PDB file of C-alpha atoms in Angstrom:
ATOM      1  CA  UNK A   1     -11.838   2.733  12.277  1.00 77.00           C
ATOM      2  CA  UNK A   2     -11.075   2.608   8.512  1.00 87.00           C
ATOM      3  CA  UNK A   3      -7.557   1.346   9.197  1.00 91.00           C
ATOM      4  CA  UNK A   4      -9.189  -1.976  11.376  1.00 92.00           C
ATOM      5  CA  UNK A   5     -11.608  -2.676   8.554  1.00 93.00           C
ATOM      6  CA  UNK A   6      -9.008  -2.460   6.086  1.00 93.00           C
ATOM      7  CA  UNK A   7      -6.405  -4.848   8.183  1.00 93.00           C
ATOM      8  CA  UNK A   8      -9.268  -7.398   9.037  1.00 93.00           C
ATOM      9  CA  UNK A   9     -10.187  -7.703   5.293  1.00 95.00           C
ATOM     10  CA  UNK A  10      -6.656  -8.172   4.132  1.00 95.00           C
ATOM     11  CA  UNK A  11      -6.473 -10.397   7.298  1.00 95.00           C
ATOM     12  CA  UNK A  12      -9.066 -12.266   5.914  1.00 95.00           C
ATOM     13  CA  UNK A  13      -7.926 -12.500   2.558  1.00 96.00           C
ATOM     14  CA  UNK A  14      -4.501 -14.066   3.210  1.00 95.00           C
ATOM     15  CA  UNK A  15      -6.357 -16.424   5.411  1.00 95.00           C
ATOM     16  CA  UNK A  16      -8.458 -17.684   1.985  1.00 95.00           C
ATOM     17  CA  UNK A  17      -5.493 -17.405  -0.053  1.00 96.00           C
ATOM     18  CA  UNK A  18      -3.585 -19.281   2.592  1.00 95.00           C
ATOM     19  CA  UNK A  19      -5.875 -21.912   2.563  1.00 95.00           C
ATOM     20  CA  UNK A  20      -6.676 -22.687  -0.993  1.00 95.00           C
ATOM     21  CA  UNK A  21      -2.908 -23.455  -1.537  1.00 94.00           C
ATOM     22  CA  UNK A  22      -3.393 -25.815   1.506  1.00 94.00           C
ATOM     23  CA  UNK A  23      -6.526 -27.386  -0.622  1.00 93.00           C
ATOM     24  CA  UNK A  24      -4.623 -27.528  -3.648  1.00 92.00           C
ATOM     25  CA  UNK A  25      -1.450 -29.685  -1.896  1.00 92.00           C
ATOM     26  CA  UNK A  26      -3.964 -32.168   0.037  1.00 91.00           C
ATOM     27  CA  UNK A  27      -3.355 -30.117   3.324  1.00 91.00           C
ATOM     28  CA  UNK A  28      -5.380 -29.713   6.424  1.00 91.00           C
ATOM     29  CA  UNK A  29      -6.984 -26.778   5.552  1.00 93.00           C
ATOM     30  CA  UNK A  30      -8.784 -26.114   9.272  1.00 95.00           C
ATOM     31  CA  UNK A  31      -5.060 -26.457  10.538  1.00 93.00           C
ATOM     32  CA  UNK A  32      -3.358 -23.443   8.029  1.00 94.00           C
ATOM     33  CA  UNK A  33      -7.058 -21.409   8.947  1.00 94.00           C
ATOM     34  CA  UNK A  34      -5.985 -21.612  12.583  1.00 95.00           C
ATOM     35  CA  UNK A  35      -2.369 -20.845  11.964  1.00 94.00           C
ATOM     36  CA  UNK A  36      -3.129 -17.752   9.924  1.00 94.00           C
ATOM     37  CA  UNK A  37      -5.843 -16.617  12.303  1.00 93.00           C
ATOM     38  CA  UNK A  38      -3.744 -16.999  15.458  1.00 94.00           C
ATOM     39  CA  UNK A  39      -0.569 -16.079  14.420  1.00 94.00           C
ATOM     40  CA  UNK A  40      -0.614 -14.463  10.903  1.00 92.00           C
ATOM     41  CA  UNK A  41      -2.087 -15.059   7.177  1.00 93.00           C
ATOM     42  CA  UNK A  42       1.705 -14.435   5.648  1.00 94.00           C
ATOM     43  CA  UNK A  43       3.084 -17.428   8.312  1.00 94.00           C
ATOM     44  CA  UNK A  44       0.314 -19.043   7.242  1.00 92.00           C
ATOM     45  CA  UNK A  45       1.408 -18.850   3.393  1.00 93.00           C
ATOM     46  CA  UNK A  46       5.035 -19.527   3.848  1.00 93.00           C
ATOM     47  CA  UNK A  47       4.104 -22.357   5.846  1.00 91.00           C
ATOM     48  CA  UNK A  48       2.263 -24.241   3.182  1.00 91.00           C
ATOM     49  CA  UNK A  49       4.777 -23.165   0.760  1.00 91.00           C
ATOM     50  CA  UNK A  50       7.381 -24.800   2.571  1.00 92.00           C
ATOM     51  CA  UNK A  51       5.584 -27.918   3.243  1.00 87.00           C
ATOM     52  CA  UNK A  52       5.390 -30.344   0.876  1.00 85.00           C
ATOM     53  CA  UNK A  53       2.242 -32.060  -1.289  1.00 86.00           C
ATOM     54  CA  UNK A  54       0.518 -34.739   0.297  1.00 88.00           C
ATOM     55  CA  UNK A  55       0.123 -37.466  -2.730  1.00 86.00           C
ATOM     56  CA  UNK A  56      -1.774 -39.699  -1.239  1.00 87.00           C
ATOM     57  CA  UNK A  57      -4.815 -37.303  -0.383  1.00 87.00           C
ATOM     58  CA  UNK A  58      -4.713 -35.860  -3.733  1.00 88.00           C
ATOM     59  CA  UNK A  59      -5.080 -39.250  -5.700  1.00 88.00           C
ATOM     60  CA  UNK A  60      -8.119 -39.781  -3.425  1.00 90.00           C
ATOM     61  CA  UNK A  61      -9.375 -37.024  -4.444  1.00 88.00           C
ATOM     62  CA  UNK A  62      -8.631 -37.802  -8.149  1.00 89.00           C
ATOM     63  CA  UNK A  63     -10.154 -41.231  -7.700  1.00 90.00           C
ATOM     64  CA  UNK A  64     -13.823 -40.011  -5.834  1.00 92.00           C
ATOM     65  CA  UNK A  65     -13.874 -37.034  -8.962  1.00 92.00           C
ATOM     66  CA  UNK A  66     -14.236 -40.227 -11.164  1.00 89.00           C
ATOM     67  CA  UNK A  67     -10.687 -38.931 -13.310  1.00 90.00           C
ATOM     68  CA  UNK A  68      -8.231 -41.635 -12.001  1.00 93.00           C
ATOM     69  CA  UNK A  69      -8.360 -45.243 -10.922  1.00 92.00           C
ATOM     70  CA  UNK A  70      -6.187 -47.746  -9.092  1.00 90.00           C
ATOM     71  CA  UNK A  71      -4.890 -51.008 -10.935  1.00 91.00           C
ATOM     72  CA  UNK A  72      -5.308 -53.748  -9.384  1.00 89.00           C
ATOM     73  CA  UNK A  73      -2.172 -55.687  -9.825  1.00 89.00           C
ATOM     74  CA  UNK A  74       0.172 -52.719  -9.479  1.00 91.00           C
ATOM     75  CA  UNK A  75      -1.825 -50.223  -7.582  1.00 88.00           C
ATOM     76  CA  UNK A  76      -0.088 -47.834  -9.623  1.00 91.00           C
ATOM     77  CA  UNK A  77      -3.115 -44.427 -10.274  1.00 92.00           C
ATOM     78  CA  UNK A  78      -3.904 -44.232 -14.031  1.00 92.00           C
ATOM     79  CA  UNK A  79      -6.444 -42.544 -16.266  1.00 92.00           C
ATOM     80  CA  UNK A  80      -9.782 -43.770 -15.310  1.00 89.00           C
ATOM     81  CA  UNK A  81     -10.604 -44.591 -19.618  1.00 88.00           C
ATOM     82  CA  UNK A  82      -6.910 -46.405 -19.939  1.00 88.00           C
ATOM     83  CA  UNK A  83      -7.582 -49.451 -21.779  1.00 89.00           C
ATOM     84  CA  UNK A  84      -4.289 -51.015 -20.490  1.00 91.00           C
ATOM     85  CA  UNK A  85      -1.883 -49.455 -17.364  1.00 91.00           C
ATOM     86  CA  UNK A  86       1.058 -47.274 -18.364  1.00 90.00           C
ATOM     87  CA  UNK A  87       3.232 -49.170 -15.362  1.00 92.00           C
ATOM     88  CA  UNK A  88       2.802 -53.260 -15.743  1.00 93.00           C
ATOM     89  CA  UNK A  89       0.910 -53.446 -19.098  1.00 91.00           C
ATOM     90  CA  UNK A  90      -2.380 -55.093 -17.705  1.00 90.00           C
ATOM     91  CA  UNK A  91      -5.458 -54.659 -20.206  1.00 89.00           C
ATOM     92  CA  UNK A  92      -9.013 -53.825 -19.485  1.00 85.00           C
ATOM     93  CA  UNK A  93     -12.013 -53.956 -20.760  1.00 77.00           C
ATOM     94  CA  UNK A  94     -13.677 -50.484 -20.901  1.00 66.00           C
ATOM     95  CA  UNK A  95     -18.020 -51.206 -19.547  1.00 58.00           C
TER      96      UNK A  95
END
């Protein structure tokens, strides 16, 4: 009985580490929870090792946390305080 408890909690463990790397590369994280439940918390891992980051979900994220912001005549993510865009030199005014 001791060996099943200790399996399910380092079961569950891989499953949370598995899918906090997911978080942190803008995966699915329901997706690598079902993978490591199913099949196994170290496929799990490896799996979102291997894959690569989705960009595009993290600068979402960085915009809605208030950090970044989009110009709007490159669309090129910057500092959300920049008073002028690294990429095609526009200015703003900072409100």
């Amino acid at each position: 009985m001791e060996n099943l408890f200790v399996i399910v909690l380092f079961w569950i463990i891989g499953m949370l580490i598995a899918s906090s790397i997911a978080s942190s590369k803008g995966q699915s994280v329901l997706a690598v929870l079902f993978i490591s439940l199913v099949f196994s918390p170290i496929i799990g891992i490896v799996a979102t090792l291997v894959s690569g980051k989705k960009q595009e979900v993290l600068n979402q994220r960085l915009i809605k946390q208030g950090v970044m912001k989009q110009c709007p005549d490159c669309a090129e993510l910057i500092i959300k305080k920049a008073r002028t865009c690294r990429y095609c030199r526009r200015e703003f005014r900072l409100i």
